[in-house]
Short mmCIF file of C-alpha atoms and ligand atoms in Angstrom, two decimals:
data_model
loop_
_atom_site.label_atom_id
_atom_site.label_comp_id
_atom_site.label_asym_id
_atom_site.label_seq_id
_atom_site.Cartn_x
_atom_site.Cartn_y
_atom_site.Cartn_z
CA MET A 211 13.25 -12.49 -11.24
CA SER A 212 11.37 -11.77 -14.43
CA THR A 213 7.64 -11.72 -14.36
CA ALA A 214 7.59 -14.66 -16.51
CA THR A 215 9.73 -16.64 -14.09
CA ARG A 216 7.67 -15.54 -11.17
CA ARG A 217 4.53 -16.86 -12.83
CA ALA A 218 6.38 -20.11 -13.56
CA VAL A 219 7.43 -20.48 -9.87
CA LEU A 220 3.89 -19.66 -9.00
CA GLY A 221 2.51 -22.25 -11.43
CA ALA A 222 4.85 -24.99 -10.38
CA LEU A 223 4.04 -24.59 -6.74
CA ALA A 224 7.71 -24.75 -5.86
CA PHE A 225 7.79 -25.62 -2.27
CA ALA A 226 11.15 -27.27 -2.32
CA ALA A 227 13.22 -26.20 0.73
CA LEU A 228 16.26 -24.23 -0.03
CA ALA A 229 19.71 -25.36 1.33
CA ALA A 230 20.23 -23.53 4.58
CA PRO A 231 23.35 -24.70 6.27
CA GLY A 232 24.27 -23.71 9.85
CA LEU A 233 20.43 -23.62 11.06
CA PRO A 234 19.78 -24.36 14.71
CA ALA A 235 18.96 -28.08 14.80
CA PHE A 236 15.56 -27.74 16.45
CA ALA A 237 14.23 -25.80 13.56
CA GLN A 238 15.68 -27.84 10.69
CA GLY A 239 13.11 -28.40 8.09
CA GLN A 240 10.58 -25.89 9.17
CA VAL A 241 9.37 -23.78 6.33
CA LEU A 242 7.01 -20.96 6.37
CA ASN A 243 4.96 -20.33 3.17
CA LEU A 244 4.65 -16.83 2.27
CA TYR A 245 2.30 -15.48 -0.34
CA SER A 246 3.64 -12.04 -1.22
CA ALA A 247 2.46 -9.34 -3.52
CA ARG A 248 5.70 -7.38 -2.74
CA HIS A 249 8.53 -8.09 -5.17
CA TYR A 250 11.57 -6.22 -3.86
CA GLN A 251 15.02 -7.60 -3.91
CA THR A 252 15.64 -5.99 -0.50
CA ASP A 253 12.99 -8.27 0.71
CA GLU A 254 15.23 -11.24 0.25
CA ALA A 255 17.78 -9.95 2.88
CA LEU A 256 14.73 -9.32 5.28
CA TYR A 257 13.75 -12.99 4.98
CA ALA A 258 17.29 -14.21 5.24
CA ASN A 259 17.76 -12.43 8.53
CA PHE A 260 14.60 -14.14 9.90
CA THR A 261 16.06 -17.40 8.91
CA LYS A 262 19.23 -16.61 10.46
CA ALA A 263 17.41 -15.61 13.75
CA THR A 264 14.84 -18.54 13.92
CA GLY A 265 16.04 -21.27 11.74
CA ILE A 266 12.72 -21.09 10.03
CA ARG A 267 12.97 -20.81 6.21
CA ILE A 268 10.79 -18.86 4.03
CA ASN A 269 9.37 -20.21 0.79
CA ARG A 270 8.05 -17.21 -1.07
CA VAL A 271 5.37 -17.39 -3.65
CA ASP A 272 4.95 -14.07 -5.71
CA ALA A 273 1.72 -12.91 -7.37
CA ASP A 274 -0.21 -9.73 -7.55
CA ASP A 275 -2.65 -8.98 -4.88
CA ALA A 276 -5.76 -10.12 -6.95
CA GLY A 277 -3.88 -13.21 -7.84
CA ILE A 278 -3.09 -14.21 -4.24
CA LEU A 279 -6.68 -13.53 -3.01
CA SER A 280 -8.20 -15.69 -5.85
CA ARG A 281 -5.53 -18.28 -5.32
CA LEU A 282 -6.35 -18.54 -1.59
CA LYS A 283 -10.02 -18.96 -2.29
CA ALA A 284 -9.33 -21.62 -4.77
CA GLU A 285 -7.02 -23.58 -2.44
CA GLY A 286 -9.38 -23.53 0.60
CA ALA A 287 -8.45 -25.68 3.41
CA ALA A 288 -5.57 -27.34 1.32
CA SER A 289 -3.78 -24.05 1.03
CA PRO A 290 -0.12 -24.29 2.05
CA ALA A 291 -0.06 -20.44 2.66
CA ASP A 292 1.04 -19.41 6.30
CA VAL A 293 1.55 -15.73 5.76
CA ILE A 294 0.15 -13.33 3.29
CA LEU A 295 1.40 -9.74 2.23
CA LEU A 296 -0.73 -7.38 0.46
CA VAL A 297 -0.68 -3.82 -0.59
CA ASP A 298 -3.45 -1.45 0.34
CA ALA A 299 -6.06 -1.67 3.11
CA SER A 300 -8.97 -2.15 0.54
CA ARG A 301 -7.49 -5.49 -0.42
CA LEU A 302 -6.61 -6.45 3.29
CA TRP A 303 -10.22 -5.69 4.10
CA ARG A 304 -11.34 -7.95 1.05
CA GLY A 305 -9.28 -10.72 2.19
CA GLU A 306 -10.75 -10.45 5.66
CA GLN A 307 -14.35 -10.39 4.37
CA ASP A 308 -13.75 -13.39 2.27
CA GLY A 309 -12.57 -15.41 5.34
CA LEU A 310 -8.97 -15.96 4.14
CA PHE A 311 -7.21 -14.76 7.17
CA GLN A 312 -7.41 -15.48 11.07
CA PRO A 313 -7.41 -13.26 13.98
CA VAL A 314 -4.01 -12.93 15.78
CA LYS A 315 -3.63 -11.87 19.43
CA SER A 316 -0.01 -10.61 20.03
CA ALA A 317 0.87 -8.14 22.69
CA LEU A 318 3.84 -7.34 20.79
CA LEU A 319 2.05 -6.29 17.55
CA GLU A 320 -0.55 -4.37 19.50
CA GLN A 321 2.37 -2.40 21.13
CA ARG A 322 4.27 -1.82 17.91
CA ILE A 323 1.51 -1.21 15.17
CA PRO A 324 -0.83 1.69 15.96
CA ALA A 325 -4.41 0.66 16.27
CA GLN A 326 -5.25 2.97 13.22
CA PHE A 327 -3.19 0.58 11.00
CA ARG A 328 -4.73 -2.73 12.18
CA GLY A 329 -7.79 -4.70 11.11
CA ALA A 330 -10.69 -4.31 13.47
CA ASP A 331 -10.59 -6.40 16.58
CA ALA A 332 -13.71 -8.28 17.49
CA GLY A 333 -12.04 -9.60 20.60
CA GLN A 334 -9.73 -12.36 19.25
CA GLY A 335 -7.30 -9.79 17.67
CA PRO A 336 -7.02 -8.01 14.32
CA GLN A 337 -6.90 -10.19 11.28
CA TRP A 338 -4.35 -7.93 9.63
CA PHE A 339 -1.60 -5.62 10.46
CA GLY A 340 0.10 -2.85 8.55
CA MET A 341 3.75 -3.11 8.07
CA SER A 342 4.46 0.11 6.19
CA THR A 343 2.60 3.12 5.22
CA ARG A 344 2.25 5.28 2.12
CA ALA A 345 0.50 8.44 1.69
CA ARG A 346 -1.75 9.39 -1.29
CA VAL A 347 -0.53 12.81 -2.62
CA LEU A 348 -0.84 15.29 -5.29
CA VAL A 349 1.95 16.09 -7.83
CA TYR A 350 1.49 19.32 -9.90
CA ASP A 351 3.08 21.05 -12.77
CA LYS A 352 5.09 23.97 -11.42
CA LEU A 353 4.69 25.91 -14.75
CA ARG A 354 0.77 25.92 -14.47
CA LEU A 355 -0.09 25.79 -10.68
CA LYS A 356 0.89 26.72 -7.29
CA ALA A 357 0.93 24.54 -4.23
CA ALA A 358 -2.08 26.50 -2.83
CA ASP A 359 -4.19 25.47 -5.92
CA VAL A 360 -3.91 21.85 -4.99
CA ASP A 361 -3.39 21.70 -1.26
CA THR A 362 -6.73 19.80 -0.53
CA TYR A 363 -8.46 16.77 -2.11
CA GLU A 364 -11.56 18.93 -2.24
CA LYS A 365 -10.04 21.22 -4.70
CA LEU A 366 -9.63 18.43 -7.22
CA ALA A 367 -13.17 19.07 -7.94
CA SER A 368 -12.96 22.93 -7.99
CA PRO A 369 -13.74 24.66 -11.38
CA ALA A 370 -10.33 26.18 -11.14
CA LEU A 371 -8.85 22.79 -12.08
CA LYS A 372 -11.15 22.13 -15.19
CA GLY A 373 -9.19 19.88 -17.64
CA LEU A 374 -6.14 19.44 -15.43
CA VAL A 375 -6.74 16.38 -13.28
CA CYS A 376 -5.25 12.96 -14.05
CA THR A 377 -5.71 9.85 -12.12
CA ARG A 378 -5.45 6.03 -12.63
CA SER A 379 -8.88 4.14 -12.74
CA GLY A 380 -11.39 5.11 -10.04
CA SER A 381 -11.88 1.55 -9.12
CA HIS A 382 -8.30 0.83 -8.45
CA PRO A 383 -7.78 -0.11 -4.67
CA TYR A 384 -5.54 2.90 -4.08
CA ASN A 385 -8.37 5.15 -5.13
CA LEU A 386 -11.11 3.15 -3.58
CA SER A 387 -9.25 3.72 -0.43
CA LEU A 388 -8.75 7.44 -1.04
CA TRP A 389 -12.50 7.87 -1.77
CA GLY A 390 -13.36 5.80 1.14
CA SER A 391 -11.29 8.16 3.39
CA VAL A 392 -12.99 11.17 1.88
CA LEU A 393 -16.43 9.50 2.51
CA GLU A 394 -15.33 9.05 6.19
CA HIS A 395 -14.37 12.72 6.43
CA LEU A 396 -17.21 14.31 4.22
CA GLY A 397 -20.14 12.02 4.29
CA PRO A 398 -21.85 10.48 1.31
CA GLN A 399 -23.61 13.28 -0.21
CA LYS A 400 -20.61 15.60 -0.37
CA THR A 401 -18.39 12.77 -1.41
CA GLU A 402 -20.42 11.86 -4.45
CA GLU A 403 -20.67 15.54 -5.36
CA TRP A 404 -16.96 15.83 -5.09
CA LEU A 405 -16.37 12.69 -7.30
CA LYS A 406 -18.69 14.23 -9.88
CA GLY A 407 -16.62 17.40 -9.88
CA LEU A 408 -13.51 15.39 -10.09
CA VAL A 409 -14.68 13.49 -13.12
CA ALA A 410 -15.71 16.78 -14.65
CA ASN A 411 -12.19 18.18 -14.21
CA MET A 412 -10.24 15.26 -15.94
CA ALA A 413 -7.64 16.23 -18.39
CA ARG A 414 -8.00 12.70 -19.97
CA PRO A 415 -9.94 9.39 -19.14
CA PRO A 416 -8.27 7.46 -16.54
CA LYS A 417 -5.35 5.24 -17.85
CA GLY A 418 -2.01 3.74 -16.56
CA GLY A 419 -0.62 3.56 -13.15
CA ASP A 420 0.47 6.44 -10.73
CA THR A 421 3.82 7.04 -12.39
CA ASP A 422 1.98 7.47 -15.72
CA GLN A 423 0.08 10.32 -14.18
CA ILE A 424 3.19 12.10 -12.96
CA ARG A 425 4.83 11.66 -16.22
CA GLY A 426 1.61 13.26 -17.72
CA VAL A 427 1.96 16.20 -15.51
CA ALA A 428 5.67 16.65 -16.58
CA ALA A 429 4.63 16.29 -20.19
CA GLY A 430 2.16 19.09 -19.79
CA GLU A 431 -0.91 16.81 -20.49
CA CYS A 432 -2.03 17.07 -16.83
CA GLY A 433 -1.92 19.84 -14.29
CA VAL A 434 -2.10 17.70 -11.24
CA ALA A 435 -1.93 13.99 -10.59
CA ILE A 436 -2.93 11.73 -7.76
CA THR A 437 -0.14 9.35 -6.56
CA ASN A 438 1.27 7.12 -3.91
CA THR A 439 4.34 8.73 -2.29
CA TYR A 440 6.71 5.83 -3.27
CA TYR A 441 6.16 6.42 -6.88
CA TYR A 442 7.44 9.96 -6.71
CA ALA A 443 10.17 8.92 -4.28
CA ARG A 444 11.34 6.48 -6.95
CA LEU A 445 11.57 9.38 -9.55
CA LEU A 446 13.43 11.50 -6.86
CA ARG A 447 16.03 8.73 -6.45
CA SER A 448 16.42 7.99 -10.14
CA THR A 449 19.49 9.17 -11.97
CA LYS A 450 17.97 8.71 -15.47
CA PRO A 451 17.74 12.03 -17.27
CA GLU A 452 14.05 11.67 -18.27
CA ASP A 453 13.25 11.18 -14.71
CA ARG A 454 15.35 14.15 -13.65
CA GLU A 455 13.28 16.26 -15.99
CA VAL A 456 9.98 14.95 -14.44
CA VAL A 457 11.26 15.91 -10.92
CA ALA A 458 12.36 19.29 -12.08
CA ARG A 459 9.12 20.33 -13.60
CA THR A 460 6.90 19.04 -10.77
CA ALA A 461 6.34 19.31 -7.03
CA LEU A 462 4.60 17.34 -4.49
CA VAL A 463 1.89 18.34 -2.04
CA PHE A 464 0.73 16.54 1.16
CA PRO A 465 -3.02 17.39 0.92
CA ASN A 466 -5.37 18.60 3.78
CA GLN A 467 -2.52 19.61 6.13
CA ALA A 468 -4.81 22.30 7.65
CA SER A 469 -7.72 19.87 8.10
CA TRP A 470 -7.97 16.09 8.61
CA GLY A 471 -4.54 15.13 7.24
CA THR A 472 -3.28 13.28 4.14
CA HIS A 473 -4.80 9.83 3.35
CA THR A 474 -2.24 7.25 4.58
CA ASN A 475 -2.57 3.66 3.50
CA ILE A 476 -0.52 0.41 4.35
CA ALA A 477 1.04 -2.52 2.90
CA GLY A 478 0.06 -5.34 5.43
CA ALA A 479 0.46 -8.91 6.52
CA ALA A 480 -1.96 -11.57 7.66
CA VAL A 481 -1.75 -15.18 8.94
CA ALA A 482 -3.83 -17.43 6.58
CA GLN A 483 -6.95 -18.99 7.57
CA HIS A 484 -5.62 -22.44 7.14
CA ALA A 485 -1.82 -21.81 8.16
CA LYS A 486 -0.09 -25.08 8.97
CA ASN A 487 2.58 -23.19 10.79
CA ARG A 488 0.65 -20.67 12.86
CA ASP A 489 3.17 -20.09 15.54
CA ALA A 490 5.85 -19.43 13.06
CA ALA A 491 3.61 -17.20 11.01
CA VAL A 492 2.89 -14.91 14.20
CA LYS A 493 6.61 -14.99 15.00
CA PHE A 494 7.28 -13.73 11.43
CA LEU A 495 4.79 -10.82 11.72
CA GLU A 496 6.48 -10.05 15.06
CA TYR A 497 9.74 -10.06 13.41
CA LEU A 498 8.48 -7.68 10.59
CA ALA A 499 7.45 -5.16 13.22
CA SER A 500 11.06 -5.07 14.69
CA ASP A 501 13.03 -1.79 14.48
CA ASP A 502 15.41 -3.12 11.78
CA ALA A 503 12.90 -5.06 9.76
CA GLN A 504 10.55 -2.12 9.89
CA ARG A 505 13.19 0.17 8.31
CA TYR A 506 14.20 -2.41 5.73
CA PHE A 507 10.79 -3.50 4.83
CA ALA A 508 9.60 0.11 4.26
CA ASP A 509 12.76 1.15 2.48
CA GLY A 510 12.49 -1.55 -0.05
CA ASN A 511 9.60 0.20 -1.74
CA ASN A 512 10.33 3.90 -0.42
CA GLU A 513 7.63 3.63 2.18
CA TYR A 514 7.39 4.79 5.75
CA PRO A 515 7.75 2.33 8.69
CA VAL A 516 4.59 1.94 10.54
CA ALA A 517 5.95 0.97 13.99
CA VAL A 518 5.81 3.27 16.79
CA GLY A 519 8.99 5.26 17.18
CA VAL A 520 10.62 4.09 14.00
CA SER A 521 11.56 6.78 11.63
CA THR A 522 12.63 6.55 7.89
CA GLU A 523 16.08 7.28 6.88
CA ASN A 524 15.12 7.07 3.15
CA PRO A 525 16.70 10.24 1.54
CA ALA A 526 13.69 10.72 -0.90
CA LEU A 527 11.28 10.68 1.87
CA MET A 528 13.19 12.94 3.90
CA GLN A 529 13.37 15.28 1.04
CA MET A 530 9.69 15.24 0.58
CA GLY A 531 9.35 16.28 4.28
CA ARG A 532 7.19 15.38 7.21
CA PHE A 533 3.37 15.68 7.08
CA LYS A 534 0.26 15.31 9.09
CA SER A 535 -1.44 11.86 8.31
CA GLU A 536 -5.21 11.51 8.86
CA THR A 537 -6.06 9.55 11.96
CA ILE A 538 -9.18 7.66 11.00
CA PRO A 539 -8.74 3.79 11.30
CA ILE A 540 -7.80 2.37 7.92
CA ALA A 541 -9.95 -0.57 8.49
CA LYS A 542 -12.97 1.93 8.14
CA VAL A 543 -11.60 3.23 4.78
CA GLY A 544 -11.37 -0.41 3.60
CA ALA A 545 -14.99 -1.06 4.62
CA ASN A 546 -16.23 1.90 2.62
CA GLN A 547 -15.08 0.62 -0.83
CA VAL A 548 -18.45 -0.92 -1.58
CA ALA A 549 -20.17 2.34 -0.95
CA VAL A 550 -17.74 4.29 -2.98
CA GLN A 551 -17.69 1.93 -6.00
CA GLN A 552 -21.53 2.50 -6.33
CA MET A 553 -20.84 6.22 -6.29
CA LEU A 554 -18.32 5.85 -9.08
CA ASP A 555 -20.79 3.81 -11.17
CA ARG A 556 -23.42 6.62 -10.64
CA VAL A 557 -21.05 9.53 -11.50
CA GLY A 558 -19.46 7.64 -14.49
CA PHE A 559 -15.92 7.48 -13.02
CA LYS A 560 -14.33 4.50 -14.82
FE1 FE B 211 1.91 0.41 -6.06
#
């Protein structure tokens, strides 16, 4: 679906049920409204399997993360949303703060999703659950640097990398979460000094997305780029000659393997505050945590399954290799975004 079509669907609020022959009679007509910031074709098959198993149809409304959050706010109690899928813990934390979700107590989800990758539980259950993980890593130019030059996040601020660091906007949720993680590990004073050093090392002002930074490395404009794993995995799987060239010139490092581990974020799901189909919504979250759905969901965006005991079979991720992830609760990282945004303002990180 083109972006224009997606917007049209979103605008028209198309809640018409799709034809679904052969459904169990008891569930005929039940529709779950899903607001999704994930737009992968493979997700379609995932939802079809849920319908096959439960008879509950999925009506998907696509928008980006910010669009979904503002739409939920605007709709208030009248919102038809049942389930919400967002990418990055900073956005899930924001949705929770804005009162857009509700707590879910599910023994199955608690057993399947590690506590590190769930929202905080104030007694009634977490308000969101990670459904896949992605690591925030460094990709460097093999002609100019060695892995040892960029094997920690701390080194991004070292004088040796002057004029070599490329990143998207400091305020992008992916980066807010990374800075929030560093804050958790290093404390406020060292983190702000580090951000200052990182800004001083930039090859160019922040612009573009993660893939643009990787391409900047391959083009010789940057020495090292900050990126989520799935963007590099996409290039690894690409057969386009220009992507093969990018892969040939660059290499990936999982930072901080000798210390706290690589920053690992999530794409996650929540039940909407005003869900009209709460039971079906919880059932859907539990379905997403099942072995097959986990592999499928993660693979659709070259991410890692989050559920305990489920491993990836994605060839690009297997090529990138295993790594040690940080273990701090991702909810803490989300909560740090206000503090790190103030640091960004102070050090002039746009
Ligand atoms: Fe992304």
